């Protein structure tokens, strides 16, 4: 439930931050940008960012949800039968 500060070094993190608005993205190796991002989060009390991130993870990336999606894919494949 905390805001994320990410760089474009980790594409998956950036994608999630952009998709759900759960944090800020800064340039790699840029202490000034990182400092501004930290200052913003602390000054603005950006709890809403953390809340959005937690909600996104719980709704989209929870292991129970992922397992159910994988199970559905397996069921679909198995229902088609093996090729002749």
JSON list of C-alpha atoms in Angstrom, two decimals:
[
{"chain": "A", "resi": 1, "resn": "UNK", "atom": "CA", "xyz": [0.00, 0.00, 0.00]},
{"chain": "A", "resi": 2, "resn": "UNK", "atom": "CA", "xyz": [2.93, 2.39, -0.49]},
{"chain": "A", "resi": 3, "resn": "UNK", "atom": "CA", "xyz": [3.64, 4.58, -3.53]},
{"chain": "A", "resi": 4, "resn": "UNK", "atom": "CA", "xyz": [6.28, 3.29, -5.94]},
{"chain": "A", "resi": 5, "resn": "UNK", "atom": "CA", "xyz": [9.18, 5.23, -7.39]},
{"chain": "A", "resi": 6, "resn": "UNK", "atom": "CA", "xyz": [10.47, 3.37, -10.43]},
{"chain": "A", "resi": 7, "resn": "UNK", "atom": "CA", "xyz": [12.89, 3.91, -13.28]},
{"chain": "A", "resi": 8, "resn": "UNK", "atom": "CA", "xyz": [12.60, 2.65, -16.83]},
{"chain": "A", "resi": 9, "resn": "UNK", "atom": "CA", "xyz": [15.31, 0.10, -16.03]},
{"chain": "A", "resi": 10, "resn": "UNK", "atom": "CA", "xyz": [12.56, -2.27, -14.90]},
{"chain": "A", "resi": 11, "resn": "UNK", "atom": "CA", "xyz": [9.89, -2.15, -17.65]},
{"chain": "A", "resi": 12, "resn": "UNK", "atom": "CA", "xyz": [7.31, -4.21, -15.74]},
{"chain": "A", "resi": 13, "resn": "UNK", "atom": "CA", "xyz": [7.34, -1.80, -12.81]},
{"chain": "A", "resi": 14, "resn": "UNK", "atom": "CA", "xyz": [6.99, 1.22, -15.10]},
{"chain": "A", "resi": 15, "resn": "UNK", "atom": "CA", "xyz": [4.06, -0.40, -16.88]},
{"chain": "A", "resi": 16, "resn": "UNK", "atom": "CA", "xyz": [2.23, -1.00, -13.61]},
{"chain": "A", "resi": 17, "resn": "UNK", "atom": "CA", "xyz": [2.97, 2.51, -12.31]},
{"chain": "A", "resi": 18, "resn": "UNK", "atom": "CA", "xyz": [1.61, 4.04, -15.52]},
{"chain": "A", "resi": 19, "resn": "UNK", "atom": "CA", "xyz": [-1.38, 1.72, -15.72]},
{"chain": "A", "resi": 20, "resn": "UNK", "atom": "CA", "xyz": [-2.69, 2.28, -12.22]},
{"chain": "A", "resi": 21, "resn": "UNK", "atom": "CA", "xyz": [-1.14, 5.60, -11.15]},
{"chain": "A", "resi": 22, "resn": "UNK", "atom": "CA", "xyz": [0.46, 4.07, -8.08]},
{"chain": "A", "resi": 23, "resn": "UNK", "atom": "CA", "xyz": [3.67, 6.07, -8.08]},
{"chain": "A", "resi": 24, "resn": "UNK", "atom": "CA", "xyz": [6.19, 8.11, -9.99]},
{"chain": "A", "resi": 25, "resn": "UNK", "atom": "CA", "xyz": [8.77, 7.31, -12.65]},
{"chain": "A", "resi": 26, "resn": "UNK", "atom": "CA", "xyz": [12.21, 8.91, -12.56]},
{"chain": "A", "resi": 27, "resn": "UNK", "atom": "CA", "xyz": [15.23, 8.73, -14.83]},
{"chain": "A", "resi": 28, "resn": "UNK", "atom": "CA", "xyz": [17.90, 6.24, -13.79]},
{"chain": "A", "resi": 29, "resn": "UNK", "atom": "CA", "xyz": [20.94, 7.62, -11.98]},
{"chain": "A", "resi": 30, "resn": "UNK", "atom": "CA", "xyz": [19.28, 10.98, -11.44]},
{"chain": "A", "resi": 31, "resn": "UNK", "atom": "CA", "xyz": [19.44, 11.82, -7.73]},
{"chain": "A", "resi": 32, "resn": "UNK", "atom": "CA", "xyz": [17.76, 15.19, -8.25]},
{"chain": "A", "resi": 33, "resn": "UNK", "atom": "CA", "xyz": [14.69, 13.59, -9.84]},
{"chain": "A", "resi": 34, "resn": "UNK", "atom": "CA", "xyz": [14.62, 10.92, -7.17]},
{"chain": "A", "resi": 35, "resn": "UNK", "atom": "CA", "xyz": [14.80, 13.58, -4.48]},
{"chain": "A", "resi": 36, "resn": "UNK", "atom": "CA", "xyz": [11.90, 15.50, -6.06]},
{"chain": "A", "resi": 37, "resn": "UNK", "atom": "CA", "xyz": [9.82, 12.33, -6.31]},
{"chain": "A", "resi": 38, "resn": "UNK", "atom": "CA", "xyz": [10.45, 11.45, -2.66]},
{"chain": "A", "resi": 39, "resn": "UNK", "atom": "CA", "xyz": [9.70, 15.02, -1.62]},
{"chain": "A", "resi": 40, "resn": "UNK", "atom": "CA", "xyz": [6.43, 14.97, -3.57]},
{"chain": "A", "resi": 41, "resn": "UNK", "atom": "CA", "xyz": [5.31, 11.70, -2.02]},
{"chain": "A", "resi": 42, "resn": "UNK", "atom": "CA", "xyz": [6.17, 12.85, 1.49]},
{"chain": "A", "resi": 43, "resn": "UNK", "atom": "CA", "xyz": [4.86, 16.38, 1.11]},
{"chain": "A", "resi": 44, "resn": "UNK", "atom": "CA", "xyz": [1.62, 15.49, -0.67]},
{"chain": "A", "resi": 45, "resn": "UNK", "atom": "CA", "xyz": [0.99, 12.51, 1.60]},
{"chain": "A", "resi": 46, "resn": "UNK", "atom": "CA", "xyz": [0.40, 10.44, -1.53]},
{"chain": "A", "resi": 47, "resn": "UNK", "atom": "CA", "xyz": [-1.52, 7.62, 0.15]},
{"chain": "A", "resi": 48, "resn": "UNK", "atom": "CA", "xyz": [-3.88, 7.53, -2.81]},
{"chain": "A", "resi": 49, "resn": "UNK", "atom": "CA", "xyz": [-1.02, 6.24, -4.99]},
{"chain": "A", "resi": 50, "resn": "UNK", "atom": "CA", "xyz": [-0.32, 3.40, -2.60]},
{"chain": "A", "resi": 51, "resn": "UNK", "atom": "CA", "xyz": [-4.01, 2.58, -2.38]},
{"chain": "A", "resi": 52, "resn": "UNK", "atom": "CA", "xyz": [-4.29, 2.41, -6.17]},
{"chain": "A", "resi": 53, "resn": "UNK", "atom": "CA", "xyz": [-1.27, 0.13, -6.38]},
{"chain": "A", "resi": 54, "resn": "UNK", "atom": "CA", "xyz": [-2.56, -2.24, -3.74]},
{"chain": "A", "resi": 55, "resn": "UNK", "atom": "CA", "xyz": [-6.00, -2.34, -5.36]},
{"chain": "A", "resi": 56, "resn": "UNK", "atom": "CA", "xyz": [-4.47, -3.05, -8.80]},
{"chain": "A", "resi": 57, "resn": "UNK", "atom": "CA", "xyz": [-2.35, -5.90, -7.43]},
{"chain": "A", "resi": 58, "resn": "UNK", "atom": "CA", "xyz": [-5.25, -7.42, -5.52]},
{"chain": "A", "resi": 59, "resn": "UNK", "atom": "CA", "xyz": [-7.56, -7.25, -8.55]},
{"chain": "A", "resi": 60, "resn": "UNK", "atom": "CA", "xyz": [-5.17, -8.15, -11.35]},
{"chain": "A", "resi": 61, "resn": "UNK", "atom": "CA", "xyz": [-2.03, -9.85, -10.05]},
{"chain": "A", "resi": 62, "resn": "UNK", "atom": "CA", "xyz": [-3.10, -11.83, -7.00]},
{"chain": "A", "resi": 63, "resn": "UNK", "atom": "CA", "xyz": [-1.84, -15.43, -7.26]},
{"chain": "A", "resi": 64, "resn": "UNK", "atom": "CA", "xyz": [-5.35, -16.84, -6.89]},
{"chain": "A", "resi": 65, "resn": "UNK", "atom": "CA", "xyz": [-6.46, -14.81, -9.92]},
{"chain": "A", "resi": 66, "resn": "UNK", "atom": "CA", "xyz": [-3.39, -15.79, -11.94]},
{"chain": "A", "resi": 67, "resn": "UNK", "atom": "CA", "xyz": [-3.86, -19.48, -11.04]},
{"chain": "A", "resi": 68, "resn": "UNK", "atom": "CA", "xyz": [-7.51, -19.31, -12.13]},
{"chain": "A", "resi": 69, "resn": "UNK", "atom": "CA", "xyz": [-6.51, -17.77, -15.49]},
{"chain": "A", "resi": 70, "resn": "UNK", "atom": "CA", "xyz": [-3.90, -20.50, -16.04]},
{"chain": "A", "resi": 71, "resn": "UNK", "atom": "CA", "xyz": [-6.45, -23.16, -15.12]},
{"chain": "A", "resi": 72, "resn": "UNK", "atom": "CA", "xyz": [-8.88, -21.71, -17.68]},
{"chain": "A", "resi": 73, "resn": "UNK", "atom": "CA", "xyz": [-6.18, -21.81, -20.37]},
{"chain": "A", "resi": 74, "resn": "UNK", "atom": "CA", "xyz": [-5.37, -25.46, -19.54]},
{"chain": "A", "resi": 75, "resn": "UNK", "atom": "CA", "xyz": [-9.06, -26.36, -19.59]},
{"chain": "A", "resi": 76, "resn": "UNK", "atom": "CA", "xyz": [-9.47, -24.70, -22.98]},
{"chain": "A", "resi": 77, "resn": "UNK", "atom": "CA", "xyz": [-6.47, -26.55, -24.41]},
{"chain": "A", "resi": 78, "resn": "UNK", "atom": "CA", "xyz": [-7.58, -29.89, -22.98]},
{"chain": "A", "resi": 79, "resn": "UNK", "atom": "CA", "xyz": [-11.15, -29.45, -24.25]},
{"chain": "A", "resi": 80, "resn": "UNK", "atom": "CA", "xyz": [-9.85, -29.14, -27.82]},
{"chain": "A", "resi": 81, "resn": "UNK", "atom": "CA", "xyz": [-8.36, -32.63, -27.61]},
{"chain": "A", "resi": 82, "resn": "UNK", "atom": "CA", "xyz": [-5.13, -33.85, -29.06]},
{"chain": "A", "resi": 83, "resn": "UNK", "atom": "CA", "xyz": [-4.35, -33.40, -32.76]},
{"chain": "A", "resi": 84, "resn": "UNK", "atom": "CA", "xyz": [-4.79, -36.49, -34.97]}
]
